[in-house]
Short mmCIF file of C-alpha atoms and ligand atoms in Angstrom, two decimals:
data_model
loop_
_atom_site.label_atom_id
_atom_site.label_comp_id
_atom_site.label_asym_id
_atom_site.label_seq_id
_atom_site.Cartn_x
_atom_site.Cartn_y
_atom_site.Cartn_z
CA UNK A 21 0.00 0.00 0.00
CA UNK A 22 1.36 3.44 -0.85
CA UNK A 23 1.42 6.44 1.40
CA UNK A 24 -0.94 9.21 0.35
CA UNK A 25 -1.31 12.82 1.33
CA UNK A 26 -4.86 13.80 2.26
CA UNK A 27 -6.91 11.56 4.52
CA UNK A 28 -9.49 10.14 2.15
CA UNK A 29 -10.51 6.89 3.85
CA UNK A 30 -12.18 6.22 7.15
CA UNK A 31 -10.87 4.04 9.94
CA UNK A 32 -13.02 3.09 12.90
CA UNK A 33 -11.33 1.40 15.87
CA UNK A 34 -13.53 0.04 18.62
CA UNK A 35 -11.61 -0.66 21.80
CA UNK A 36 -12.44 -3.20 24.49
CA UNK A 37 -10.70 -3.82 27.79
CA UNK A 38 -7.71 -2.18 29.35
CA UNK A 39 -5.77 1.02 28.77
CA UNK A 40 -3.08 -0.92 26.95
CA UNK A 41 -5.69 -1.50 24.30
CA UNK A 42 -6.64 2.18 24.28
CA UNK A 43 -2.99 2.97 23.62
CA UNK A 44 -2.65 0.28 20.94
CA UNK A 45 -5.79 1.56 19.20
CA UNK A 46 -4.34 5.07 19.08
CA UNK A 47 -1.12 3.69 17.61
CA UNK A 48 -3.06 1.71 14.98
CA UNK A 49 -4.63 4.98 13.87
CA UNK A 50 -1.13 6.52 13.74
CA UNK A 51 0.11 3.64 11.60
CA UNK A 52 -2.73 4.01 9.09
CA UNK A 53 -2.81 7.83 8.88
CA UNK A 54 0.05 8.08 6.35
CA UNK A 55 -1.95 5.74 4.08
CA UNK A 56 -4.89 8.12 3.95
CA UNK A 57 -7.02 6.68 6.76
CA UNK A 58 -8.66 9.27 9.02
CA UNK A 59 -10.04 8.17 12.38
CA UNK A 60 -13.82 8.07 12.54
CA UNK A 61 -15.99 7.41 15.58
CA UNK A 62 -18.55 5.51 13.50
CA UNK A 63 -18.34 2.04 12.00
CA UNK A 64 -21.04 2.93 9.50
CA UNK A 65 -19.36 4.19 6.34
CA UNK A 66 -15.85 3.22 7.44
CA UNK A 67 -13.43 1.59 4.98
CA UNK A 68 -11.65 -0.28 7.74
CA UNK A 69 -13.13 -1.34 11.06
CA UNK A 70 -10.86 -2.75 13.74
CA UNK A 71 -12.17 -4.38 16.89
CA UNK A 72 -9.33 -4.18 19.38
CA UNK A 73 -10.39 -6.91 21.72
CA UNK A 74 -10.01 -8.11 25.29
CA UNK A 75 -9.89 -11.75 26.32
CA UNK A 76 -9.60 -11.41 30.06
CA UNK A 77 -13.12 -12.49 30.95
CA UNK A 78 -15.60 -14.59 29.05
CA UNK A 79 -18.11 -11.79 28.49
CA UNK A 80 -15.48 -9.67 26.78
CA UNK A 81 -15.01 -12.36 24.11
CA UNK A 82 -18.73 -12.87 23.55
CA UNK A 83 -19.23 -9.12 23.06
CA UNK A 84 -16.78 -9.25 20.16
CA UNK A 85 -18.72 -11.98 18.37
CA UNK A 86 -22.00 -10.14 18.74
CA UNK A 87 -20.40 -6.94 17.42
CA UNK A 88 -19.14 -8.94 14.42
CA UNK A 89 -22.74 -9.95 13.75
CA UNK A 90 -23.73 -6.26 13.55
CA UNK A 91 -20.74 -5.44 11.36
CA UNK A 92 -21.65 -8.22 8.92
CA UNK A 93 -24.91 -6.43 8.14
CA UNK A 94 -23.04 -3.13 7.62
CA UNK A 95 -20.50 -4.79 5.37
CA UNK A 96 -23.26 -6.31 3.22
CA UNK A 97 -24.96 -2.90 2.94
CA UNK A 98 -21.64 -1.34 1.92
CA UNK A 99 -21.11 -4.04 -0.72
CA UNK A 100 -24.55 -3.32 -2.18
CA UNK A 101 -23.48 0.31 -2.59
CA UNK A 102 -20.25 -0.84 -4.24
CA UNK A 103 -18.07 0.05 -1.24
CA UNK A 104 -15.60 -2.25 0.43
CA UNK A 105 -15.45 -2.47 4.16
CA UNK A 106 -12.58 -4.39 5.72
CA UNK A 107 -13.10 -5.88 9.15
CA UNK A 108 -10.21 -6.71 11.45
CA UNK A 109 -10.06 -8.35 14.85
CA UNK A 110 -7.03 -7.26 16.86
CA UNK A 111 -5.85 -7.57 20.44
CA UNK A 112 -6.01 -10.46 22.87
CA UNK A 113 -9.01 -12.36 21.46
CA UNK A 114 -7.20 -12.32 18.12
CA UNK A 115 -4.02 -13.58 19.76
CA UNK A 116 -5.80 -16.34 21.66
CA UNK A 117 -8.24 -17.53 18.99
CA UNK A 118 -6.34 -16.81 15.76
CA UNK A 119 -7.80 -18.75 12.80
CA UNK A 120 -10.79 -19.81 14.87
CA UNK A 121 -12.18 -16.26 14.50
CA UNK A 122 -12.22 -16.45 10.70
CA UNK A 123 -13.87 -19.86 10.91
CA UNK A 124 -16.54 -18.69 13.33
CA UNK A 125 -17.02 -15.28 11.69
CA UNK A 126 -16.03 -15.46 7.99
CA UNK A 127 -16.90 -11.78 7.66
CA UNK A 128 -13.52 -11.03 9.27
CA UNK A 129 -10.78 -10.07 6.81
CA UNK A 130 -7.83 -9.78 9.17
CA UNK A 131 -6.79 -11.12 12.53
CA UNK A 132 -3.71 -9.77 14.27
CA UNK A 133 -2.34 -9.80 17.78
CA UNK A 134 -0.97 -7.04 20.01
CA UNK A 135 2.59 -7.60 18.78
CA UNK A 136 2.06 -7.25 15.04
CA UNK A 137 -0.09 -4.17 14.45
CA UNK A 138 2.89 -2.22 13.08
CA UNK A 139 2.45 -4.49 10.02
CA UNK A 140 -1.12 -3.28 9.55
CA UNK A 141 -0.61 -1.54 6.17
CA UNK A 142 0.84 -4.77 4.75
CA UNK A 143 -2.07 -6.79 6.16
CA UNK A 144 -4.58 -4.37 4.67
CA UNK A 145 -2.90 -4.67 1.28
CA UNK A 146 -3.05 -8.44 1.48
CA UNK A 147 -6.68 -8.41 2.56
CA UNK A 148 -7.64 -5.95 -0.18
CA UNK A 149 -6.00 -8.23 -2.72
CA UNK A 150 -8.45 -11.03 -1.98
CA UNK A 151 -11.87 -10.93 -3.46
CA UNK A 152 -14.56 -13.53 -3.72
CA UNK A 153 -17.39 -12.83 -6.09
CA UNK A 154 -20.77 -13.37 -4.48
CA UNK A 155 -22.13 -10.98 -1.89
CA UNK A 156 -19.47 -8.39 -2.39
CA UNK A 157 -15.95 -8.37 -1.09
CA UNK A 158 -14.76 -11.00 1.27
CA UNK A 159 -11.38 -11.24 2.80
CA UNK A 160 -9.68 -14.57 2.99
CA UNK A 161 -8.82 -14.11 6.60
CA UNK A 162 -5.27 -12.84 6.81
CA UNK A 163 -4.04 -14.05 10.18
CA UNK A 164 -0.90 -12.63 11.84
CA UNK A 165 -0.51 -13.57 15.48
CA UNK A 166 3.26 -13.98 15.73
CA UNK A 167 5.38 -12.82 18.58
CA UNK A 168 7.91 -11.37 16.14
CA UNK A 169 11.55 -11.00 17.12
CA UNK A 170 11.52 -7.39 15.93
CA UNK A 171 10.39 -4.76 18.38
CA UNK A 172 7.13 -3.24 17.20
CA UNK A 173 8.00 0.03 18.93
CA UNK A 174 10.89 0.45 16.48
CA UNK A 175 8.42 0.23 13.61
CA UNK A 176 5.70 2.57 14.82
CA UNK A 177 5.55 6.17 13.62
CA UNK A 178 7.30 8.53 16.01
CA UNK A 179 4.51 11.08 16.02
CA UNK A 180 1.22 10.28 17.61
CA UNK A 181 -1.63 12.31 16.14
CA UNK A 182 -4.28 10.88 18.36
CA UNK A 183 -3.20 11.71 21.90
CA UNK A 184 -4.39 14.78 23.73
CA UNK A 185 -3.61 16.53 27.00
CA UNK A 186 -3.91 13.29 28.97
CA UNK A 187 -1.75 10.85 27.04
CA UNK A 188 -0.81 7.20 27.41
CA UNK A 189 2.66 5.80 26.94
CA UNK A 190 3.33 2.08 26.82
CA UNK A 191 6.62 1.27 28.58
CA UNK A 192 6.26 -2.42 29.36
CA UNK A 193 4.31 -5.33 27.96
CA UNK A 194 3.59 -8.88 28.89
CA UNK A 195 3.59 -10.79 32.13
CA UNK A 196 5.66 -13.56 33.68
CA UNK A 197 3.58 -13.88 36.84
CA UNK A 198 1.18 -16.59 35.69
CA UNK A 199 -1.64 -15.98 38.13
CA UNK A 200 -3.62 -19.19 37.78
CA UNK A 201 -6.81 -17.43 36.58
CA UNK A 202 -5.27 -15.17 33.96
CA UNK A 203 -4.79 -15.37 30.18
CA UNK A 204 -2.47 -12.39 29.88
CA UNK A 205 0.85 -14.32 30.03
CA UNK A 206 -0.47 -16.38 27.10
CA UNK A 207 -1.95 -13.56 25.00
CA UNK A 208 0.63 -10.87 25.66
CA UNK A 209 3.70 -13.03 26.14
CA UNK A 210 6.74 -12.57 28.36
CA UNK A 211 7.64 -9.36 30.15
CA UNK A 212 9.40 -6.83 27.99
CA UNK A 213 10.54 -3.30 28.92
CA UNK A 214 11.32 -0.53 26.45
CA UNK A 215 14.67 1.21 26.85
CA UNK A 216 14.40 4.30 29.08
CA UNK A 217 15.77 6.64 26.38
CA UNK A 218 12.99 5.60 23.97
CA UNK A 219 10.37 6.19 26.68
CA UNK A 220 11.77 9.63 27.57
CA UNK A 221 11.92 10.59 23.88
CA UNK A 222 8.30 9.56 23.34
CA UNK A 223 7.25 11.45 26.47
CA UNK A 224 9.00 14.59 25.19
CA UNK A 225 7.15 14.31 21.90
CA UNK A 226 3.84 13.87 23.69
CA UNK A 227 4.49 16.96 25.83
CA UNK A 228 5.54 18.95 22.75
CA UNK A 229 2.21 17.89 21.23
CA UNK A 230 0.22 19.26 24.18
CA UNK A 231 0.24 16.48 26.79
CA UNK A 232 0.18 17.74 30.39
CA UNK A 233 -0.35 14.30 31.88
CA UNK A 234 1.19 10.97 30.90
CA UNK A 235 0.02 7.60 32.14
CA UNK A 236 2.73 4.96 31.83
CA UNK A 237 1.24 1.66 30.76
CA UNK A 238 2.14 -1.97 31.12
CA UNK A 239 0.40 -5.22 32.03
CA UNK A 240 2.88 -5.27 34.88
CA UNK A 241 4.11 -1.74 34.68
CA UNK A 242 6.06 -1.73 37.92
CA UNK A 243 7.98 -4.81 36.80
CA UNK A 244 9.62 -2.30 34.42
CA UNK A 245 13.33 -2.95 34.07
CA UNK A 246 14.57 -1.09 31.03
CA UNK A 247 18.03 -0.28 29.89
CA UNK A 248 18.97 3.21 31.09
CA UNK A 249 20.92 5.71 28.98
CA UNK A 250 23.80 5.02 31.40
CA UNK A 251 23.74 1.35 30.37
CA UNK A 252 22.37 0.33 33.77
CA UNK A 253 19.08 -1.32 34.55
CA UNK A 254 16.41 1.27 35.42
CA UNK A 255 13.41 0.42 37.54
CA UNK A 256 10.13 2.32 37.37
CA UNK A 257 11.06 4.70 40.21
CA UNK A 258 14.20 5.80 38.35
CA UNK A 259 12.27 6.22 35.10
CA UNK A 260 9.58 8.30 36.81
CA UNK A 261 12.20 10.62 38.28
CA UNK A 262 13.70 11.14 34.80
CA UNK A 263 10.31 11.80 33.22
CA UNK A 264 9.38 14.27 35.94
CA UNK A 265 12.27 16.46 34.71
CA UNK A 266 10.53 17.10 31.39
CA UNK A 267 9.52 20.74 31.21
CA UNK A 268 5.78 21.19 30.94
CA UNK A 269 4.85 17.69 32.11
CA UNK A 270 2.60 18.35 35.09
CA UNK A 271 1.32 14.89 35.92
CA UNK A 272 2.49 11.30 35.86
CA UNK A 273 0.57 8.13 36.57
CA UNK A 274 1.24 4.45 35.96
CA UNK A 275 -0.93 1.38 35.67
CA UNK A 276 -1.28 -1.61 36.26
CA UNK A 277 0.95 -2.65 39.11
CA UNK A 278 1.63 -5.86 40.97
CA UNK A 279 2.20 -5.74 44.75
CA UNK A 280 5.30 -7.92 44.38
CA UNK A 281 7.00 -5.27 42.27
CA UNK A 282 6.43 -2.27 44.57
CA UNK A 283 10.12 -1.77 45.35
CA UNK A 284 11.63 0.74 47.80
CA UNK A 285 12.63 3.26 45.16
CA UNK A 286 9.16 3.31 43.60
CA UNK A 287 7.49 3.73 46.99
CA UNK A 288 9.90 6.57 47.83
CA UNK A 289 9.12 8.24 44.47
CA UNK A 290 5.51 8.62 45.62
CA UNK A 291 6.74 10.90 48.40
CA UNK A 292 9.44 12.68 46.43
CA UNK A 293 8.09 13.35 42.94
CA UNK A 294 5.34 15.99 43.05
CA UNK A 295 4.22 15.20 39.49
CA UNK A 296 3.43 11.63 40.48
CA UNK A 297 -0.29 11.82 41.22
CA UNK A 298 -1.58 10.61 44.60
CA UNK A 299 -3.56 7.71 43.20
CA UNK A 300 -2.49 4.12 42.64
CA UNK A 301 -4.27 1.15 41.12
CA UNK A 302 -2.82 -1.84 42.95
CA UNK A 303 -4.78 -5.07 42.38
CA UNK A 304 -4.95 -7.48 45.32
CA UNK A 305 -7.60 -9.92 43.97
CA UNK A 306 -8.38 -11.52 47.37
CA UNK A 307 -7.84 -10.97 51.08
CA UNK A 308 -7.41 -14.68 51.86
CA UNK A 309 -3.88 -16.06 52.06
CA UNK A 310 -5.12 -19.49 51.03
CA UNK A 311 -6.74 -18.13 47.87
CA UNK A 312 -3.82 -15.79 47.12
CA UNK A 313 -1.60 -18.84 47.27
CA UNK A 314 -3.72 -20.91 44.88
CA UNK A 315 -3.94 -17.86 42.62
CA UNK A 316 -0.10 -17.93 42.55
CA UNK A 317 0.00 -14.25 43.49
CA UNK A 318 3.25 -14.53 45.41
CA UNK A 319 2.13 -12.31 48.30
CA UNK A 320 -0.08 -12.54 51.38
CA UNK A 321 -2.84 -10.21 52.50
CA UNK A 322 -0.52 -8.81 55.17
CA UNK A 323 2.19 -8.17 52.57
CA UNK A 324 -0.39 -6.03 50.77
CA UNK A 325 -1.34 -4.20 53.97
CA UNK A 326 2.33 -3.45 54.66
CA UNK A 327 2.90 -2.10 51.16
CA UNK A 328 -0.12 0.17 51.53
CA UNK A 329 1.16 1.43 54.90
CA UNK A 330 4.55 2.23 53.40
CA UNK A 331 2.97 3.99 50.43
CA UNK A 332 0.83 6.07 52.77
CA UNK A 333 3.84 6.89 54.91
CA UNK A 334 5.51 8.21 51.77
CA UNK A 335 2.40 10.00 50.48
CA UNK A 336 -0.27 10.40 53.16
CA UNK A 337 -3.02 11.54 50.77
CA UNK A 338 -2.56 8.54 48.42
CA UNK A 339 -5.87 7.09 47.22
CA UNK A 340 -5.99 3.43 46.30
CA UNK A 341 -7.85 1.44 43.73
CA UNK A 342 -7.79 -2.32 43.26
CA UNK A 343 -9.10 -5.36 41.42
CA UNK A 344 -10.95 -8.20 43.14
CA UNK A 345 -12.06 -11.61 41.98
CA UNK A 346 -14.88 -13.31 43.89
CA UNK A 347 -15.76 -16.97 43.63
CA UNK A 348 -12.31 -18.21 42.73
CA UNK A 349 -12.35 -22.07 42.75
CA UNK A 350 -12.38 -23.32 46.34
CA UNK A 351 -13.19 -19.91 47.89
CA UNK A 352 -14.99 -20.59 51.20
CA UNK A 353 -17.20 -18.24 53.23
CA UNK A 354 -14.23 -17.65 55.44
CA UNK A 355 -11.93 -16.78 52.54
CA UNK A 356 -14.50 -14.33 51.27
CA UNK A 357 -14.88 -12.81 54.75
CA UNK A 358 -11.09 -12.22 54.70
CA UNK A 359 -11.51 -10.25 51.48
CA UNK A 360 -14.23 -8.07 53.02
CA UNK A 361 -12.04 -7.50 56.08
CA UNK A 362 -9.12 -6.38 53.92
CA UNK A 363 -11.38 -3.97 52.01
CA UNK A 364 -12.67 -2.45 55.26
CA UNK A 365 -9.17 -2.09 56.66
CA UNK A 366 -7.47 -0.62 53.60
CA UNK A 367 -10.26 1.63 52.29
CA UNK A 368 -10.42 2.12 48.54
CA UNK A 369 -11.27 5.27 46.60
CA UNK A 370 -12.64 3.04 43.87
CA UNK A 371 -12.21 -0.54 42.67
CA UNK A 372 -13.10 -3.10 40.05
CA UNK A 373 -14.57 -6.41 41.11
CA UNK A 374 -15.37 -9.46 39.03
CA UNK A 375 -16.88 -12.88 39.31
CA UNK A 376 -14.28 -15.49 38.58
CA UNK A 377 -14.65 -16.71 34.99
CA UNK A 378 -12.84 -19.85 33.92
CA UNK A 379 -10.51 -19.17 30.99
CA UNK A 380 -9.55 -22.14 28.86
CA UNK A 381 -5.91 -23.09 29.16
CA UNK A 382 -5.36 -21.47 32.58
CA UNK A 383 -4.63 -23.74 35.59
CA UNK A 384 -7.63 -22.58 37.68
CA UNK A 385 -10.08 -23.52 34.93
CA UNK A 386 -9.47 -27.22 35.43
CA UNK A 387 -9.84 -27.21 39.23
CA UNK A 388 -12.86 -29.28 40.23
CA UNK A 389 -14.07 -27.01 43.03
CA UNK A 390 -15.86 -24.35 40.93
CA UNK A 391 -18.48 -22.19 42.66
CA UNK A 392 -22.04 -21.78 41.41
CA UNK A 393 -23.10 -18.65 39.55
CA UNK A 394 -25.52 -17.83 42.38
CA UNK A 395 -22.76 -17.93 45.00
CA UNK A 396 -20.52 -15.76 42.88
CA UNK A 397 -23.33 -13.23 42.32
CA UNK A 398 -24.13 -13.02 46.04
CA UNK A 399 -20.50 -12.43 46.92
CA UNK A 400 -20.01 -9.87 44.18
CA UNK A 401 -23.02 -7.94 45.44
CA UNK A 402 -21.80 -7.99 49.04
CA UNK A 403 -18.32 -6.83 48.03
CA UNK A 404 -19.59 -4.12 45.71
CA UNK A 405 -21.86 -2.74 48.40
CA UNK A 406 -18.84 -2.00 50.57
CA UNK A 407 -16.67 -0.77 47.70
CA UNK A 408 -19.43 1.52 46.42
CA UNK A 409 -19.97 2.96 49.89
CA UNK A 410 -16.25 3.63 50.21
CA UNK A 411 -16.15 5.30 46.80
CA UNK A 412 -19.15 7.48 47.63
CA UNK A 413 -17.64 8.51 50.97
CA UNK A 414 -14.35 9.33 49.26
CA UNK A 415 -16.19 11.46 46.68
CA UNK A 416 -18.29 13.22 49.32
CA UNK A 417 -15.16 14.02 51.31
CA UNK A 418 -13.89 16.03 48.32
CA UNK A 419 -16.74 18.54 48.59
CA UNK A 420 -15.33 21.94 49.57
CA UNK A 421 -11.85 21.26 48.17
CA UNK A 422 -10.33 23.06 45.20
CA UNK A 423 -8.78 20.56 42.83
CA UNK A 424 -6.59 21.00 39.77
CA UNK A 425 -8.62 19.43 36.98
CA UNK A 426 -7.22 18.53 33.57
CA UNK A 427 -10.19 19.01 31.25
CA UNK A 428 -10.19 16.20 28.70
CA UNK A 429 -13.56 16.29 26.98
CA UNK A 430 -16.96 17.92 26.66
CA UNK A 431 -19.58 16.83 29.16
CA UNK A 432 -23.04 15.58 28.30
CA UNK A 433 -24.58 18.93 29.18
CA UNK A 434 -23.88 21.88 26.87
CA UNK A 435 -21.22 24.21 28.24
CA UNK A 436 -19.82 21.56 30.53
CA UNK A 437 -16.32 20.08 30.46
CA UNK A 438 -15.11 16.92 32.19
CA UNK A 439 -11.67 16.10 33.43
CA UNK A 440 -9.80 14.34 36.18
CA UNK A 441 -8.49 15.58 39.46
CA UNK A 442 -5.29 14.28 41.09
CA UNK A 443 -7.19 11.40 42.73
CA UNK A 444 -8.58 10.17 39.35
CA UNK A 445 -12.08 11.33 40.09
CA UNK A 446 -14.08 12.54 37.07
CA UNK A 447 -14.95 16.18 37.73
CA UNK A 448 -17.59 18.12 35.78
CA UNK A 449 -17.78 21.91 35.62
CA UNK A 450 -19.22 24.62 33.40
CA UNK A 451 -16.26 25.94 31.45
CA UNK A 452 -15.46 27.50 28.06
CA UNK A 453 -14.15 25.14 25.38
CA UNK A 454 -10.79 26.91 25.30
CA UNK A 455 -10.04 25.25 28.64
CA UNK A 456 -10.05 21.79 27.05
CA UNK A 457 -6.55 20.44 27.52
CA UNK A 458 -5.73 22.81 30.40
CA UNK A 459 -5.36 22.31 34.13
CA UNK A 460 -7.84 24.49 35.95
CA UNK A 461 -8.73 24.95 39.62
CA UNK A 462 -12.23 23.65 40.32
CA UNK A 463 -14.06 24.05 43.61
CA UNK A 464 -15.96 20.83 44.25
CA UNK A 465 -19.62 21.38 45.13
CA UNK A 466 -21.05 17.88 44.84
CA UNK A 467 -19.75 14.35 45.28
CA UNK A 468 -21.77 11.57 43.63
CA UNK A 469 -21.38 7.81 43.33
CA UNK A 470 -19.02 7.97 40.34
CA UNK A 471 -18.04 11.58 39.83
CA UNK A 472 -17.77 15.08 41.26
CA UNK A 473 -19.05 18.40 40.03
CA UNK A 474 -17.99 21.92 40.81
CA UNK A 475 -17.21 25.36 39.46
CA UNK A 476 -14.07 26.84 37.95
CA UNK A 477 -12.22 29.16 40.32
CA UNK A 478 -8.77 29.67 38.84
CA UNK A 479 -8.73 29.99 35.07
CA UNK A 480 -5.36 31.72 35.17
CA UNK A 481 -3.81 28.28 35.79
CA UNK A 482 -4.78 27.26 32.24
CA UNK A 483 -1.92 26.28 29.97
CA UNK A 484 1.21 24.37 30.63
CA UNK A 485 1.87 25.23 34.26
CA UNK A 486 2.18 23.31 37.47
CA UNK A 487 -1.10 22.18 38.94
CA UNK A 488 -2.52 24.43 41.65
CA UNK A 489 -2.12 22.87 45.06
CA UNK A 490 -5.35 21.19 46.08
CA UNK A 491 -6.70 22.74 49.22
CA UNK A 492 -8.00 21.35 51.39
CA UNK A 493 -7.18 17.79 50.35
CA UNK A 494 -9.76 15.05 50.67
CA UNK A 495 -8.94 12.70 53.50
CA UNK A 496 -6.93 9.61 52.64
CA UNK A 497 -9.10 6.65 51.80
CA UNK A 498 -8.06 4.89 55.01
CA UNK A 499 -10.20 7.32 56.99
CA UNK A 500 -13.21 6.70 54.81
CA UNK A 501 -15.85 4.78 56.74
CA UNK A 502 -16.85 1.49 55.14
N1 LIG B 620 -11.95 -14.13 35.96
C1 LIG B 620 -12.32 -12.98 36.57
N2 LIG B 620 -11.56 -11.88 36.61
C2 LIG B 620 -10.37 -11.92 36.03
N3 LIG B 620 -9.40 -11.01 35.92
C3 LIG B 620 -8.39 -11.55 35.22
N4 LIG B 620 -8.68 -12.82 34.86
C4 LIG B 620 -9.90 -13.07 35.38
C5 LIG B 620 -10.75 -14.22 35.35
N5 LIG B 620 -10.38 -15.34 34.76
C6 LIG B 620 -9.46 -9.68 36.52
C7 LIG B 620 -8.37 -9.50 37.58
C8 LIG B 620 -7.41 -8.57 36.88
C9 LIG B 620 -8.35 -7.75 36.03
C10 LIG B 620 -7.73 -6.99 34.94
O1 LIG B 620 -9.27 -8.69 35.53
O2 LIG B 620 -8.93 -8.89 38.70
O3 LIG B 620 -6.65 -7.79 37.79
FE1 LIG B 621 -2.59 -11.64 34.82
FE2 LIG B 621 -1.44 -11.99 37.20
FE3 LIG B 621 0.03 -11.15 35.10
FE4 LIG B 621 -1.77 -9.49 36.22
S1 LIG B 621 0.05 -10.32 37.21
S2 LIG B 621 -1.47 -9.86 34.02
S3 LIG B 621 -3.41 -10.91 36.80
S4 LIG B 621 -0.97 -13.13 35.32
#
């Protein structure tokens, strides 16, 4: 395929799952832009539709197949009008299911995994070259799910056109932890860290392009061990300190972390690097040592409590988020009670919780002691009741504070913008459009279940400046009543 000037074709990428996928989707758009593909938020009328999929839980996979059913109708309509619509399945479902996708959904032209999307133009060319007569254009299912030896990051365009004021930067991929419930080590492969110089260079470009906040991404982001410019091994703490030096970069975050990889330097960075935001997503999965052991997590519930204490010593206003799985095979009432106890003791500003879903090929899927759906639902409800109450209390405690908000998008109501405060809360306020992409002081008037709202008080902080100091700060989550 040849590179063209003006953007004359439409590309629609639908993203499922984690922020790694959000990042990958943005990079897919970057890869296709030089070939004339402009990003579109509609599948209807698009020349190329990519479903960037998630395989982590069963429902995520099923959603992809039902979306493919809808796309088939669109593709047939397009063919009737003489247009070709290519359909691609990317991401972890693609990696895990490969050829099976084309068999189950012949409407799919291309299947490619998270490690090969830099070859997208070549795949599109190959798919466009195949045509079967009846019913319009049909791909022959170009499948590319290698784990290639070449580093995809070396083959991606340097410039990212698709990132705004709050940008993502992938620094690490893959996972060697092999939690017994999880498909990620199989779909994303072994842990890999990008060299620090490449990360810093990409961060500089993002900031030059208007980013005020960068979220460092990795399946196991704090397992980061990249080669430093000094030839030494850099951990995440060291990398964060280097990134914080970039002029104009006001905020840093990282996700997702593993408790085992919270090393001393990273914990200290939370107290020493002002740009590192006071919010950390640190999945624990369960509060029962017995279950943590059979999950192969490599830490106990008390290890987690100690890490949280040390983080809060370093940064007293740190808010925590986590992931929980209920109904893991063999989970007893007592194990579940241990999880509830841990939640009450730690106090979370927000959290994600899931019913265990057996994933083919993972060790936990073949354990005989699976719980019933009803038990899992009851436990999920009980857990979410506590987590929701903690989140609400955390949000209500923010009322009366002034928070630096990075406005990222328009709100649902006209004249309203939405952004995030330091503690990751979504904050709505009436504000002129010119404040999109700026950090603005917002006085919080209302704290709801999932978001806050307030009014702008310090517009003069707009632009690339340090965030205004939040005052007064919401209490740390540990003081939030459960
Ligand atoms: N069943 C339920 N939840 C899962 N997760 C990962 N695998 C499974 C599974 N098989 C959850 C974990 C992880 C999050 C991203 O998804 O909590 O941290
Ligand atoms: Fe999955 Fe565990 Fe690796 Fe996280 S640490 S990606 S849950 S195997």
